[in-house]
C-alpha cells in the first residue's frame, strides 16, 4: 500500500501518536546537544578540535535530517498499519456479502421453476399442507432465508413460511416488475411482504404454468439480512471496539452497522473511495475511513452501489496494542529480517542506513584524535561528550528502529491472520451451500418419481432436470443419480460407462441417512468422477415418493474444487507477489495452494512450532519457509450457521497464509549486548592505549586505533578482485584528512577462515607503515582507551591473527585484538604475488 505524506500532514497526525511525539522530543534534545558540543569545541579548543570539527558539523547536519526522516517514517508506518487494517476489514464486508448473495440469485432462479410449486401457484388447491411442508423443508436447509412467499398475479399471498408475520396481500411494485422481467429481481427496502422489518432484502422471480410460458405468479425469497450482517461483524469486526464496520447503499447511507448505538442505520457518512490517507470529519470527529466496492463474483456485481466501509476515530487509531512481534524471535531471525528492511519497509531501511552513517561519523571523529600523543585535556572533554551523546543517539535510534520494526512486523502478522480467517470463513460459507443443495435436490419430485421407476423415459426426464440444475449451479462438474445398489443411472458431464457405480462405503452411509436433514460428504481426495483429481463429493438420500422412510438411491454432487478453491485463495492474496495461501486438511494434506512448492495432495508441515489455532481464531508466527523469512498465519474452520457446528459434519480445514520477507541470510549476526564497556581508569593505575572495536560474525573484535584511518560504508565499494587473493573483494575510494585515492578491500571474515562478512557492513581503512588497505567488517562499535593490564596475550599462542584478548565489562566480555601489522603484511604479500 503506497502512502506518501507531506510535512503538514505529518504535523496533523503527530498529536495523535503519543509515542512518536515522545521520540521527536528526545531527538530534538539530542540535536541540541550536538550543536552545543560543536560550539564548545570551537570556543574552548579550536586548534586541537580542527580535525574533528568538519566531522561534528556533518554529524549535526545528518542528525537533523535523521530526526525529520525518523519522525516521518514512524508516522507513515503507524498510519499504514492503521489504514491497512481498516481497508482489509472493509473489503471483507463487501466480499462476503456479495459472495453470499450470488448464491441467492441461483436459488431463486431454480426454485421458481420447481414443478410442484409452479403447479400449486397455477392451481392453488392445498392438499393437507403439502406445499407448506415443502417450503418449510427448503427453509430448514437454506437457513439464510427468514421467509418464503408464493404470490399470484394479483398480489394474493398463496403460501408463506413465517407464521409470526402473516401477509395476505401485497401492493409492492416488485410484483409487477417481477412478472415483467425475464430474470430475478433484487429489492432492498421496506416492503409490505415483510411488515415487521424496516428494510427487507428480497429476491423475486416470476413462475410459469408447467409446460407453458404463461406467468402464474411470483416466488419471493427474503434473505435474513440483519442476522447475516451481525454474524459477519461478530467474526470480522474489531475486537477492541476502536472502529465500526458498516455496509452502505448507493447513497452512502448505513444499511448495516456493527455498532448501531455509535453509527445508527440510515445515517449518511463520508466515504473514501480514492483511498486517501487523510482524516475525514463526521459529526465533529476526525476519522480514518476505508471504503471498498466489490469486484463482483462469478459475473454477479452485487447490489448496485453497495460499499463496505470501516471508520476509526483518529484519536484512538494509533493506540494499537503492543504486539511485541519480535520479542520472542531467536537472534538469527531478528537480524535476518532486518537485513531485508529495504524490501518490506523502505523507510526502516533508510533509517538504519542513516543511523549507521551517524555512528560512522562519530566513530571516525574518535579515530582521528586517537593516539596523537599530545595533551588534549580540553579536547578529551569534548570527545567524552561526543562519545556520551553518540551513545545516547545510538540508543534512541535503536529503540526507534525497534518500534518501527515492531509496527511493520506486527502489521504483517495481523494482516496475514485476518486473511487466513477470511479464507476459512469463505470456504465454510461456500461448502454450506453445497450441503444445502444436495439435500434439497434429493427432494425433487421428478427425481424421486423417476428413481422409483427408472425406465428409459424416466431417465431421460431426470437427465433433463440434472442438466438444468447444473446449468444454474456451475460450481459442480457433475451431478449424478444412483440406485440402492450403487449403480449410476443418470449423470451430467462426460458420459460414464454402464458399469459406473458408487463406492460401497459411501453407498452404505447414504442408505443409512436417517432423514432429509442429513447428508454425507466424501472426504477430500482423488475421485474417479473428477478425473482422479482431489475434490469433495456431497451426497443425499433419495426417498420413495410414497414412502419417505424408504431410501431408493442417492444424488451425488461433484464439487469443482480445483478452480473454486484456487479462486478463493487468489482473491485473498491477489496482487501480493510476496504472499501465498493454502487450504490444508485436518490430516495435514494440501487441498488448494498458490505456492508451487505445495501442490494439491502434498503434506503440509508448519514451519513454525506453534499451537494450533482455535476454531474461528487465527495464529500468526514469524519463521522460515522455503528458505525465506516469513510470517505464517493459520486459521481453523469454525463452521457457518449449522454447517460443521450442529449438523453432525466436522471437517476442521485450516487456511494458511504465508508472507515472505526475503531469503535467509547465510551470515546472520548473533544477538549481542550493546553495552560492552571499554572504560579505563586514567589515574595512577597504569598506561592505556586506544583501540577501535567492531563486530564480526557476532563477535566483538579490536584493532589498535593507531592503525585505523577511518571507516567507510561498504555500499561505496566497487566489487572486483583481479586475482589478488580469495579474500580481496573490491576497492573503495577515500577522501579524508587531505588524502584521496583507492584502497583494496579484503573480507576480514575470510582472512580469518570464516564465512564472508555482511555485504552491507563497514570498511575499516588501515595504514601500517606505508601500506594502506581496507577490511570489510559487519558493524562499528566504539573507540576507547583501555588499560594495558586489561589486555592479555592470546592463550592459543602468537601464531594466530588474534594476538591478544581485551577483558571488558570487568572481565565478563572477551574482545579479540587482531594483529594489524600481521594482517597488513599478509595482504601486502598477496598483492605482490598477484602483481
Short mmCIF file of C-alpha atoms in Angstrom, two decimals, residues 419-614:
data_model
loop_
_atom_site.label_atom_id
_atom_site.label_comp_id
_atom_site.label_asym_id
_atom_site.label_seq_id
_atom_site.Cartn_x
_atom_site.Cartn_y
_atom_site.Cartn_z
CA UNK A 419 -6.64 -13.06 5.69
CA UNK A 420 -6.39 -16.64 6.93
CA UNK A 421 -9.56 -16.22 8.96
CA UNK A 422 -11.38 -14.70 5.97
CA UNK A 423 -10.33 -17.60 3.74
CA UNK A 424 -11.56 -20.32 6.04
CA UNK A 425 -14.81 -18.40 6.53
CA UNK A 426 -15.31 -18.13 2.77
CA UNK A 427 -14.67 -21.86 2.43
CA UNK A 428 -17.22 -22.74 5.11
CA UNK A 429 -19.80 -20.44 3.56
CA UNK A 430 -19.25 -21.96 0.13
CA UNK A 431 -19.46 -25.57 1.30
CA UNK A 432 -22.54 -24.75 3.40
CA UNK A 433 -24.34 -24.12 0.12
CA UNK A 434 -23.17 -27.50 -1.22
CA UNK A 435 -24.66 -29.29 1.79
CA UNK A 436 -27.94 -27.41 1.24
CA UNK A 437 -28.03 -28.16 -2.48
CA UNK A 438 -27.64 -31.92 -2.25
CA UNK A 439 -30.36 -32.27 0.40
CA UNK A 440 -32.84 -30.08 -1.46
CA UNK A 441 -32.33 -31.61 -4.86
CA UNK A 442 -32.81 -35.06 -3.33
CA UNK A 443 -36.39 -33.94 -2.58
CA UNK A 444 -37.16 -33.01 -6.21
CA UNK A 445 -40.46 -34.76 -7.10
CA UNK A 446 -39.40 -35.54 -10.67
CA UNK A 447 -36.18 -37.15 -9.48
CA UNK A 448 -37.93 -39.16 -6.76
CA UNK A 449 -40.60 -40.41 -9.15
CA UNK A 450 -38.04 -41.23 -11.82
CA UNK A 451 -35.83 -43.11 -9.34
CA UNK A 452 -38.86 -45.13 -8.17
CA UNK A 453 -39.35 -46.45 -11.73
CA UNK A 454 -36.15 -45.71 -13.68
CA UNK A 455 -37.12 -46.75 -17.20
CA UNK A 456 -35.66 -45.07 -20.30
CA UNK A 457 -38.29 -42.33 -20.33
CA UNK A 458 -37.76 -41.58 -16.65
CA UNK A 459 -34.01 -41.49 -17.09
CA UNK A 460 -34.30 -39.01 -19.94
CA UNK A 461 -36.54 -36.78 -17.83
CA UNK A 462 -34.16 -36.98 -14.85
CA UNK A 463 -31.21 -36.20 -17.12
CA UNK A 464 -33.01 -33.07 -18.32
CA UNK A 465 -33.64 -31.95 -14.72
CA UNK A 466 -30.00 -32.52 -13.72
CA UNK A 467 -28.75 -30.68 -16.80
CA UNK A 468 -30.93 -27.68 -15.97
CA UNK A 469 -29.71 -27.62 -12.36
CA UNK A 470 -26.07 -27.93 -13.44
CA UNK A 471 -26.51 -25.03 -15.88
CA UNK A 472 -27.54 -22.81 -12.95
CA UNK A 473 -25.05 -24.14 -10.41
CA UNK A 474 -21.78 -24.14 -12.29
CA UNK A 475 -19.65 -24.91 -9.22
CA UNK A 476 -20.30 -28.61 -9.94
CA UNK A 477 -18.63 -30.58 -12.72
CA UNK A 478 -21.06 -33.46 -12.40
CA UNK A 479 -24.43 -34.29 -10.81
CA UNK A 480 -25.44 -37.95 -10.78
CA UNK A 481 -28.15 -40.28 -9.51
CA UNK A 482 -27.60 -43.84 -8.36
CA UNK A 483 -29.88 -46.63 -7.17
CA UNK A 484 -29.81 -48.61 -3.93
CA UNK A 485 -27.19 -50.97 -5.42
CA UNK A 486 -24.89 -48.05 -6.20
CA UNK A 487 -25.31 -48.18 -9.98
CA UNK A 488 -25.14 -44.71 -11.53
CA UNK A 489 -28.30 -44.26 -13.61
CA UNK A 490 -28.07 -40.64 -14.78
CA UNK A 491 -25.22 -38.13 -14.86
CA UNK A 492 -24.32 -34.74 -16.27
CA UNK A 493 -20.89 -34.10 -17.76
CA UNK A 494 -18.91 -36.53 -19.86
CA UNK A 495 -20.61 -39.91 -20.42
CA UNK A 496 -19.85 -42.65 -17.91
CA UNK A 497 -19.51 -46.36 -18.64
CA UNK A 498 -22.57 -48.52 -17.94
CA UNK A 499 -20.69 -50.18 -15.10
CA UNK A 500 -20.08 -46.93 -13.22
CA UNK A 501 -21.09 -47.22 -9.62
CA UNK A 502 -20.71 -45.63 -6.19
CA UNK A 503 -18.06 -46.95 -3.79
CA UNK A 504 -19.51 -49.41 -1.25
CA UNK A 505 -18.70 -47.44 1.91
CA UNK A 506 -20.21 -44.25 0.50
CA UNK A 507 -23.34 -46.13 -0.60
CA UNK A 508 -23.78 -47.65 2.85
CA UNK A 509 -23.52 -44.25 4.53
CA UNK A 510 -26.05 -42.68 2.15
CA UNK A 511 -28.55 -45.51 2.57
CA UNK A 512 -28.22 -45.11 6.35
CA UNK A 513 -29.09 -41.40 6.41
CA UNK A 514 -31.95 -41.08 8.89
CA UNK A 515 -33.86 -38.09 7.49
CA UNK A 516 -33.88 -35.33 4.91
CA UNK A 517 -31.72 -33.03 7.05
CA UNK A 518 -28.70 -35.34 6.93
CA UNK A 519 -26.12 -35.69 4.20
CA UNK A 520 -22.79 -37.38 3.58
CA UNK A 521 -19.52 -35.90 2.26
CA UNK A 522 -16.77 -37.94 0.69
CA UNK A 523 -13.60 -36.58 2.26
CA UNK A 524 -11.29 -34.52 0.10
CA UNK A 525 -9.20 -36.80 -2.09
CA UNK A 526 -8.73 -38.18 -5.61
CA UNK A 527 -12.04 -39.17 -7.14
CA UNK A 528 -12.70 -41.14 -10.38
CA UNK A 529 -15.60 -38.83 -11.26
CA UNK A 530 -13.26 -35.82 -11.10
CA UNK A 531 -10.61 -37.23 -13.45
CA UNK A 532 -8.87 -38.73 -10.39
CA UNK A 533 -8.14 -35.23 -9.07
CA UNK A 534 -8.90 -34.34 -5.47
CA UNK A 535 -12.31 -32.92 -4.55
CA UNK A 536 -15.33 -33.13 -2.26
CA UNK A 537 -18.44 -35.07 -3.32
CA UNK A 538 -21.71 -34.30 -1.50
CA UNK A 539 -24.42 -36.95 -1.20
CA UNK A 540 -28.03 -37.06 -0.03
CA UNK A 541 -30.52 -39.92 0.04
CA UNK A 542 -33.43 -40.06 -2.42
CA UNK A 543 -36.57 -41.44 -0.83
CA UNK A 544 -39.54 -43.19 -2.38
CA UNK A 545 -42.28 -40.66 -3.30
CA UNK A 546 -44.97 -42.72 -1.49
CA UNK A 547 -42.80 -43.98 1.37
CA UNK A 548 -40.40 -41.27 2.67
CA UNK A 549 -38.78 -43.72 5.09
CA UNK A 550 -37.59 -45.92 2.24
CA UNK A 551 -34.29 -44.89 0.61
CA UNK A 552 -34.21 -45.92 -3.06
CA UNK A 553 -30.94 -44.30 -4.07
CA UNK A 554 -28.95 -41.11 -3.82
CA UNK A 555 -27.70 -37.99 -5.53
CA UNK A 556 -24.03 -37.05 -5.80
CA UNK A 557 -22.63 -33.56 -6.42
CA UNK A 558 -19.02 -33.35 -7.61
CA UNK A 559 -17.65 -30.02 -6.44
CA UNK A 560 -15.33 -28.35 -8.94
CA UNK A 561 -12.73 -27.86 -6.23
CA UNK A 562 -9.65 -27.01 -8.31
CA UNK A 563 -10.84 -23.66 -9.73
CA UNK A 564 -13.26 -22.84 -6.91
CA UNK A 565 -10.78 -23.25 -4.05
CA UNK A 566 -8.00 -21.63 -6.04
CA UNK A 567 -10.26 -18.65 -6.82
CA UNK A 568 -10.83 -18.10 -3.10
CA UNK A 569 -7.08 -18.15 -2.44
CA UNK A 570 -6.25 -15.94 -5.41
CA UNK A 571 -8.89 -13.41 -4.40
CA UNK A 572 -7.39 -13.08 -0.93
CA UNK A 573 -3.75 -12.69 -2.00
CA UNK A 574 -4.23 -11.04 -5.39
CA UNK A 575 -1.57 -8.50 -6.37
CA UNK A 576 0.63 -9.55 -3.46
CA UNK A 577 3.64 -11.14 -5.08
CA UNK A 578 5.24 -11.95 -1.73
CA UNK A 579 2.15 -13.67 -0.27
CA UNK A 580 0.78 -17.19 -0.77
CA UNK A 581 -2.20 -19.06 0.65
CA UNK A 582 -3.23 -22.68 1.16
CA UNK A 583 -6.13 -24.77 2.38
CA UNK A 584 -4.96 -27.70 4.48
CA UNK A 585 -7.00 -30.69 5.65
CA UNK A 586 -7.14 -31.81 9.30
CA UNK A 587 -4.81 -34.62 8.27
CA UNK A 588 -2.22 -32.14 7.01
CA UNK A 589 -2.80 -32.55 3.27
CA UNK A 590 -2.91 -29.56 0.92
CA UNK A 591 -6.39 -29.04 -0.60
CA UNK A 592 -5.50 -25.97 -2.68
CA UNK A 593 -2.47 -23.76 -2.96
CA UNK A 594 -0.99 -20.72 -4.68
CA UNK A 595 2.56 -21.83 -3.80
CA UNK A 596 4.33 -24.09 -6.34
CA UNK A 597 6.19 -25.95 -3.58
CA UNK A 598 2.90 -27.09 -2.02
CA UNK A 599 0.81 -28.80 -4.72
CA UNK A 600 -2.59 -30.32 -4.01
CA UNK A 601 -2.23 -33.58 -2.12
CA UNK A 602 1.21 -32.85 -0.71
CA UNK A 603 1.92 -32.95 3.02
CA UNK A 604 1.97 -29.63 4.83
CA UNK A 605 4.48 -29.15 7.61
CA UNK A 606 4.06 -25.92 9.56
CA UNK A 607 7.46 -24.17 9.51
CA UNK A 608 6.91 -22.57 12.92
CA UNK A 609 6.42 -24.53 16.12
CA UNK A 610 3.20 -23.01 17.44
CA UNK A 611 -0.06 -24.18 19.00
CA UNK A 612 -2.85 -24.88 16.53
CA UNK A 613 -5.29 -22.03 16.07
CA UNK A 614 -8.61 -22.46 17.89
#
